C-alpha atoms as one frame of an Amber mdcrd trajectory, in Angstrom:
protein
 154.501  13.786 270.594 152.594  14.403 273.801 153.738  14.924 277.418 152.439
  12.582 280.093 152.011  13.037 283.859 155.708  12.642 284.609 156.815  15.388
 282.154 158.211  12.706 279.829 157.645  13.203 276.118 155.997  10.218 274.465
 157.102   9.824 270.849 155.844   7.261 268.383 158.165   5.853 265.702 157.791
   3.088 263.153 160.105   0.128 263.390 160.747  -1.344 259.942 162.191  -4.812
 259.406 162.764  -6.312 255.953 163.386  -9.977 255.226 163.095 -12.507 252.407
 160.973 -15.631 252.520 161.649 -17.661 249.412 161.047 -15.453 246.405 159.055
 -12.923 248.402 160.449  -9.741 249.925 158.459  -8.870 253.048 158.460  -5.714
 255.171 157.295  -5.637 258.834 156.269  -2.198 260.154 155.435  -1.836 263.853
 154.649   1.482 265.619 156.531   1.821 268.912 156.113   4.403 271.654 159.284
   5.830 273.176 160.504   5.517 275.841 159.721   1.805 275.531 158.404   0.511
 278.867 157.914  -3.110 277.807 160.543  -5.799 278.109 162.275  -6.290 274.759
 162.110 -10.081 274.956 158.368  -9.937 275.618 157.851  -7.480 272.755 159.851
  -9.698 270.416 157.815 -12.755 271.382 154.536 -10.920 270.801 155.650  -9.813
 267.324 156.618 -13.346 266.371 153.276 -14.705 267.560 150.915 -11.983 266.308
 152.417 -11.710 262.801 153.111 -15.440 262.427 156.723 -14.784 261.482 159.013
 -17.639 260.381 161.351 -19.037 262.972 164.543 -18.519 260.910 164.359 -14.732
 261.411 163.792 -14.955 265.191 167.351 -14.182 266.314 167.970 -11.549 263.638
 164.651  -9.833 264.465 165.516  -9.673 268.145 168.960  -8.167 267.459 167.531
  -5.631 265.016 164.714  -4.662 267.412 167.115  -4.232 270.332 169.478  -2.110
 268.239 166.642   0.091 266.980 165.254   0.718 270.472 168.708   1.475 271.881
 169.608   3.932 269.117 166.299   5.794 269.268 166.429   5.961 273.080 169.934
   7.472 272.943 168.744  10.024 270.401 165.899  11.021 272.736 168.296  11.392
 275.656 170.639  13.523 273.554 167.745  15.699 272.371 166.494  16.208 275.961
 170.035  17.020 277.129 170.434  19.634 274.382 167.102  21.202 275.353 168.140
  21.302 279.033 171.460  22.973 278.163 169.698  25.548 276.017 167.325  26.296
 278.895 170.297  26.909 281.199 172.080  29.097 278.653 168.995  31.191 277.996
 168.378  31.729 281.723 165.071  29.872 281.893 166.489  27.629 284.664 168.186
  28.963 287.808 171.737  27.568 287.916 171.969  27.749 291.715 168.701  25.900
 292.184 169.803  23.267 289.688 173.128  22.813 291.501 171.351  22.431 294.862
 169.044  19.812 293.388 171.946  17.831 291.957 173.898  18.098 295.207 170.934
  16.897 297.276 170.268  13.966 294.945 173.948  12.990 294.974 174.171  13.062
 298.753 170.982  11.048 299.166 172.090   8.320 296.747 175.815   8.165 297.565
 176.528   6.796 301.024 180.060   8.214 301.117 178.792  11.795 300.942 175.559
  11.352 302.879 175.186  12.950 306.292 175.378  10.536 309.221 172.012   9.813
 310.774 171.522  11.590 314.052 170.366   9.427 316.914 167.043  10.401 318.419
 166.259  10.945 322.094 164.444   7.596 322.232 167.479   5.748 320.897 169.813
   7.480 323.343 167.501   6.759 326.267 167.173   3.124 325.177 170.966   2.685
 325.216 171.251   4.356 328.621 168.451   2.259 330.103 169.925  -0.944 328.698
 173.257  -0.164 330.357 171.693   0.661 333.722 169.337  -2.315 333.869 172.372
  -4.579 333.462 174.251  -2.781 336.244 173.990  -2.731 340.064 171.456   0.081
 339.643 168.845  -2.301 338.218 167.115  -2.872 341.556 166.901   0.867 342.163
 165.246   1.314 338.767 162.693  -1.376 339.542 161.952   0.130 342.952 161.354
   3.548 341.401 159.079   2.060 338.763 157.183   0.198 341.483 156.648   3.397
 343.471 155.314   5.132 340.374 153.014   2.167 339.732 151.570   2.324 343.264
 151.026   6.074 342.897 149.062   5.684 339.646 147.113   2.740 341.079 146.039
   4.837 344.045 144.785   7.554 341.682 142.818   4.946 339.741 141.354   3.611
 342.987 140.251   7.120 343.969 138.721   7.587 340.535 136.796   4.314 340.781
 135.488   5.230 344.250 134.259   8.639 343.083 132.609   7.170 339.998 130.944
   4.484 342.095 129.575   7.051 344.556 128.337   9.224 341.690 126.553   6.296
 340.033 124.961   5.245 343.339 123.739   8.793 343.988 122.429   9.113 340.457
 120.729   5.742 340.723 118.924   6.834 343.893 117.830  10.075 342.207 116.548
   8.197 339.182 114.582   5.763 341.386 112.836   8.694 343.081 112.005  10.271
 339.744 110.630   7.009 338.363 108.342   6.702 341.375 106.885  10.141 340.595
 106.592   9.397 336.877 103.034   9.942 335.755 102.101  11.813 338.913 104.035
  15.069 339.128 106.746  14.317 336.544 106.702  13.476 332.827 108.943  11.553
 330.435 110.651  14.804 329.512 111.707  15.274 333.141 113.176  11.750 333.187
 115.086  12.341 329.955 116.384  15.674 331.251 117.651  14.042 334.459 119.281
  11.198 332.493 121.071  13.757 330.295 122.315  15.594 333.394 123.565  12.334
 334.882 125.393  11.428 331.684 127.000  14.874 331.482 128.098  14.658 335.122
 129.693  11.257 334.534 131.480  12.533 331.445 132.816  15.563 333.290 134.104
  13.428 336.162 135.693  10.880 333.825 137.354  13.623 331.769 138.672  15.222
 334.944 140.290  11.982 336.105 141.538  11.153 332.608 143.342  14.480 332.385
 144.762  14.060 335.883 146.064  10.580 335.086 147.608  11.808 331.823 149.292
  14.679 333.614 150.605  12.433 336.388 151.940   9.912 333.859 153.631  12.667
 331.841 155.294  14.069 334.972 156.427  10.600 336.044 157.849   9.845 332.606
 159.813  13.105 332.496 161.150  12.675 336.041 162.084   9.053 335.405 163.933
   9.731 332.156 165.811  12.702 333.610 166.798  10.643 336.665 167.991   7.736
 334.488 170.117  10.043 332.328 171.609  11.736 335.399 172.373   8.408 337.064
 174.082   7.128 333.931 176.231  10.248 333.724 177.175   9.933 337.400 178.143
   6.280 336.925 180.574   7.335 334.200 182.340   9.586 336.694 184.568   7.323
 338.834 185.325  10.153 341.301 181.681  10.563 342.308 181.408   9.209 345.864
 177.623   9.606 346.101 176.892   6.861 343.571 176.786   4.059 346.125 174.257
   5.979 348.206 172.235   6.891 345.140 171.745   3.292 344.002 171.544   1.791
 347.466 168.285  -0.074 348.055 166.311   1.138 351.047 163.393  -1.209 351.810
 161.609   1.547 353.734 161.386   3.622 350.556 159.206   1.060 348.810 155.567
   2.000 348.811 153.392  -1.003 349.453 149.718  -1.212 348.737 147.132  -0.335
 351.312 145.080  -3.365 352.218 141.358  -3.216 351.755 141.338  -1.031 348.658
 139.947  -3.834 346.548 142.711  -3.845 343.918 145.055  -6.483 345.354 145.753
  -9.304 342.931 145.386 -12.662 344.596 148.094 -15.191 344.097 146.780 -18.497
 342.758 148.568 -21.722 342.270 149.015 -22.272 338.539 148.208 -25.617 336.960
 150.773 -26.129 334.226 152.594 -28.722 332.192 155.661 -28.309 329.986 156.736
 -30.042 326.776 159.637 -29.986 324.330 158.792 -30.699 320.678 160.765 -30.875
 317.436 159.214 -29.547 314.203 160.409 -29.924 310.635 160.953 -32.644 308.055
 164.691 -32.327 307.384 165.881 -29.363 309.429 164.218 -29.843 312.807 163.863
 -26.987 315.265 163.163 -27.337 318.957 160.301 -25.525 320.673 159.328 -25.423
 324.331 155.604 -25.442 325.123 154.091 -24.643 328.506 150.371 -25.260 328.955
 148.929 -23.521 331.984 145.632 -22.384 333.412 145.668 -18.602 333.552 143.964
 -15.457 332.415 145.739 -13.816 329.474 145.961 -10.546 331.369 147.841 -12.240
 334.212 150.950 -11.882 332.046 150.365  -8.120 331.968 149.310  -7.225 335.498
 151.770  -5.866 338.018 151.646  -7.162 341.571 151.664  -4.577 344.311 153.438
  -6.796 346.803 157.140  -6.385 346.071 158.264  -9.899 346.912 161.329 -11.568
 345.417 159.410 -13.694 342.897 157.557 -10.692 341.548 160.782  -8.693 341.320
 162.515 -11.493 339.392 159.720 -11.596 336.803 159.846  -7.841 336.391 163.655
  -7.812 336.267 163.715 -10.405 333.503 161.199  -8.405 331.456 163.144  -5.180
 331.952 166.520  -6.707 331.077 165.178  -8.162 327.814 163.351  -4.967 326.734
 166.084  -3.990 324.243 167.289  -7.464 323.343 166.745 -10.272 320.857 164.568
 -12.248 323.303 161.274 -10.394 323.417 158.004 -11.763 324.822 154.666 -11.446
 323.035 150.997 -12.013 323.756 148.011 -12.699 321.481 144.708 -11.024 322.316
 141.537 -11.945 320.417 139.613  -8.761 319.608 136.775  -7.575 317.393 137.164
  -5.555 314.202 137.094  -2.126 315.885 140.389  -0.494 316.807 139.460   0.870
 320.217 139.640   0.139 323.938 136.003   0.571 324.913 134.719  -2.974 325.391
 135.638  -6.545 326.240 139.188  -7.636 326.732 140.423  -4.514 324.924 139.068
  -2.359 327.737 140.549  -4.641 330.417 143.921  -4.624 328.642 143.881  -0.822
 328.343 143.049  -0.550 332.053 146.062  -2.702 332.946 148.296  -0.622 330.642
 147.143   2.604 332.285 147.927   1.376 335.804 151.641   1.898 335.237 153.348
   4.659 333.260 155.169   3.531 330.112 158.577   5.228 330.262 159.753   4.046
 326.815 156.831   3.924 324.372 153.682   5.982 323.757 150.582   5.161 325.784
 148.050   2.604 324.623 145.593   5.256 323.385 148.279   7.043 321.356 149.357
   3.783 319.739 145.764   2.906 318.843 145.305   6.322 317.228 148.416   5.704
 315.121 147.091   2.279 314.112 143.762   3.822 313.079 145.538   6.342 310.836
 147.633   3.598 309.235 144.548   1.435 308.617 142.668   4.323 307.003 145.636
   5.095 304.766 146.056   1.436 303.777 142.335   1.062 303.068 142.362   4.189
 300.881 145.353   2.933 298.883 143.835  -0.521 298.506 140.480   0.936 297.456
 142.009   3.219 294.820 144.115   0.371 293.473 141.084  -1.908 293.325 139.091
   0.727 291.425 141.844   1.094 288.851 142.154  -2.632 288.185 138.570  -3.756
 288.639 136.534  -0.777 287.488 134.271  -2.812 285.212 133.771  -5.972 287.263
 130.472  -7.596 288.108 128.130  -6.075 290.678 128.949  -8.680 293.332 132.490
  -7.447 293.648 131.278  -3.848 293.623 128.883  -4.543 296.489 131.683  -6.146
 298.457 134.019  -3.188 297.843 131.274  -0.761 298.871 130.789  -2.703 302.098
 134.502  -2.404 302.825 134.447   1.317 302.019 131.676   1.892 304.553 133.887
   0.471 307.317 137.361   1.611 306.346 138.383   2.187 309.969 137.740  -1.464
 310.872 140.028  -4.420 310.266 139.086  -7.765 308.756 139.167 -11.196 310.461
 142.705 -12.551 310.389 144.295  -9.098 310.387 146.109  -7.877 313.478 147.813
  -4.804 314.853 150.727  -4.578 317.273 151.304  -2.449 320.357 154.602  -2.081
 322.244 154.863  -1.927 326.013 157.542  -1.578 328.659 155.195  -1.273 331.627
 153.654  -4.741 331.647 154.691  -7.584 333.887 155.941 -10.251 331.497 155.412
  -9.121 327.895 156.819  -6.516 325.543 154.565  -6.873 322.482 150.807  -7.425
 322.183 149.287  -8.840 318.981 145.627  -7.810 318.682 144.199 -10.499 316.363
 140.770  -9.855 314.850 138.500 -12.929 314.981 134.854 -13.516 314.120 132.180
 -15.816 315.514 133.624 -18.867 313.745 136.151 -19.419 316.523 133.305 -19.705
 319.031 130.953 -21.771 316.884 133.499 -24.522 316.284 133.294 -24.155 312.454
 136.979 -23.477 312.091 139.305 -24.934 309.470 142.993 -24.729 308.632 142.228
 -21.904 306.168 140.164 -19.910 308.652 141.216 -16.231 308.865 142.041 -16.653
 312.563 144.438 -19.535 311.808 146.027 -17.646 308.913 146.405 -14.586 311.122
 148.063 -16.707 313.794 150.498 -18.067 311.213 151.388 -14.524 310.179 151.891
 -13.582 313.831 154.348 -16.454 314.266 156.229 -15.335 311.171 156.458 -11.795
 312.551 157.764 -13.230 315.817 160.522 -15.141 314.061 161.611 -12.145 311.987
 161.550  -9.625 314.849 163.282 -11.470 317.712 160.111 -12.371 319.646 161.178
 -15.719 321.074 158.318 -16.302 323.540 154.631 -15.877 322.806 151.509 -16.662
 324.824 148.439 -17.819 322.865 144.899 -18.711 324.012 144.916 -22.467 323.501
 141.492 -22.873 321.834 141.475 -19.332 320.390 138.958 -18.244 323.020 139.411
 -16.251 326.211 136.451 -17.857 328.009 135.700 -21.557 328.015 132.158 -22.081
 326.708 130.186 -25.260 326.086 131.108 -25.243 322.390 134.808 -24.796 322.996
 134.647 -27.468 325.708 133.157 -29.969 323.219 135.682 -28.971 320.574 138.463
 -29.623 323.061 137.306 -33.146 323.876 136.006 -34.263 320.454 138.726 -33.054
 318.099 141.687 -32.420 320.358 145.205 -33.013 319.178 146.639 -32.508 322.665
 146.430 -35.729 324.690 146.909 -35.585 328.405 146.258 -38.125 331.134 142.810
 -39.637 331.628 142.189 -37.612 334.772 143.394 -34.262 333.404 141.381 -31.435
 334.966 139.807 -28.885 332.600 139.730 -25.286 333.783 137.835 -22.228 332.594
 140.653 -20.840 330.454 143.967 -22.151 329.208 147.051 -20.557 327.732 149.759
 -22.018 325.544 153.039 -20.346 326.491 155.474 -21.042 323.654 159.204 -20.510
 323.316 159.984 -20.372 319.598 163.038 -21.863 317.962 165.459 -20.102 315.643
 163.257 -20.601 312.589 159.543 -20.886 311.928 158.477 -24.142 310.310 155.263
 -24.292 308.341
């Protein structure tokens, strides 16, 4: 008898089975470890096969084996129960602590006696916001959000101007130093000046980053407190100031200042819509809209507060806590960050408007990084347990993965939630490699498999509309242009114009069809 990791005593007993085969009397003795973890039917089949037992004892052997295991298991339980009672009687175990443990376990496993779950602040605020956005106060909410957006955008504009002036001044200083290089100055002087310039840029960027974080935090607190107060006032029918509080005053709207260089130009979209039916027996209907647009156009807010812009924003806000969410697919590299490429542009758009419902983009990325590291560690430990003595090729591959545990693999994706973007609520960051640009892409490519998994997530989490880069590229290159014309499955008119980028805007049906 020896204890294992879970404080369970492992006991070994011999199972004896006697039977007659003709004139011979045979005895089968098998050592069994209790508690038996293996399925009895599997154990019985192994005994029949390993010992080449005759088929006429099959049923009797199974009954005898089952009875033996059941009886010995009950004896072990009785023995452990007697030992536990003796420990309580002798005072080795605290009775009060034991009672608390039993009470906690009973409450956690029995729904009738479990404590009701307390709603969090986020859940309460979500319910309040959902009620207000579907009330006459919806336009007031949108106007307040727009004013906050303009305020943050002005701070970002000031930051960009200061950084631009600093870089221009530093560039002029560096030019002067380079002209004196080799005359009165050395390479060490150049390196020292470059280090000073870098430190100055970092200080200025940190200053503006902290100011933007502080402004966003203040806006979020003010907004949530105002929403809660407005909801409470609306519940009071005797409050006469409600109509004035939710009345829309056009003069209160803060419009953008022209000439600041951050006005988004309105362009006429080239688009075409289709309705398709997918499925062999049970067909589902999907609406497709092909349009020429930048993927970030679905995220950017417009400063001009015209009726069309307000309707787009109103629709997004009203469906924030609904079963009709909108998603977007962004093609990213394997690093979970916002420092380069479209990830940086997307993070910039997210930071232009305070998110009043979810954490900021940087906070969400930090959470994703922690989850990826934890998943990689679990997967690595599991792989070591099951494949400890495999060939060196697999070991080299596992070592390569271990060196980059914070990165994701092609075909994997992470999700961020947003309430401050123009037309989407969820962003799928799909990791792709160079195959999507080279044209060597097949149906089993990681990017295609990742896209399939994204569509499955959409159908299981009420995301009914998703925007996808049509050729799985954000910029139309020569290779993607050839791939479009040589192997296209989409057939338009002969004179269809090809633009730099294209987006497939899809409304999903009730079910996903492979």
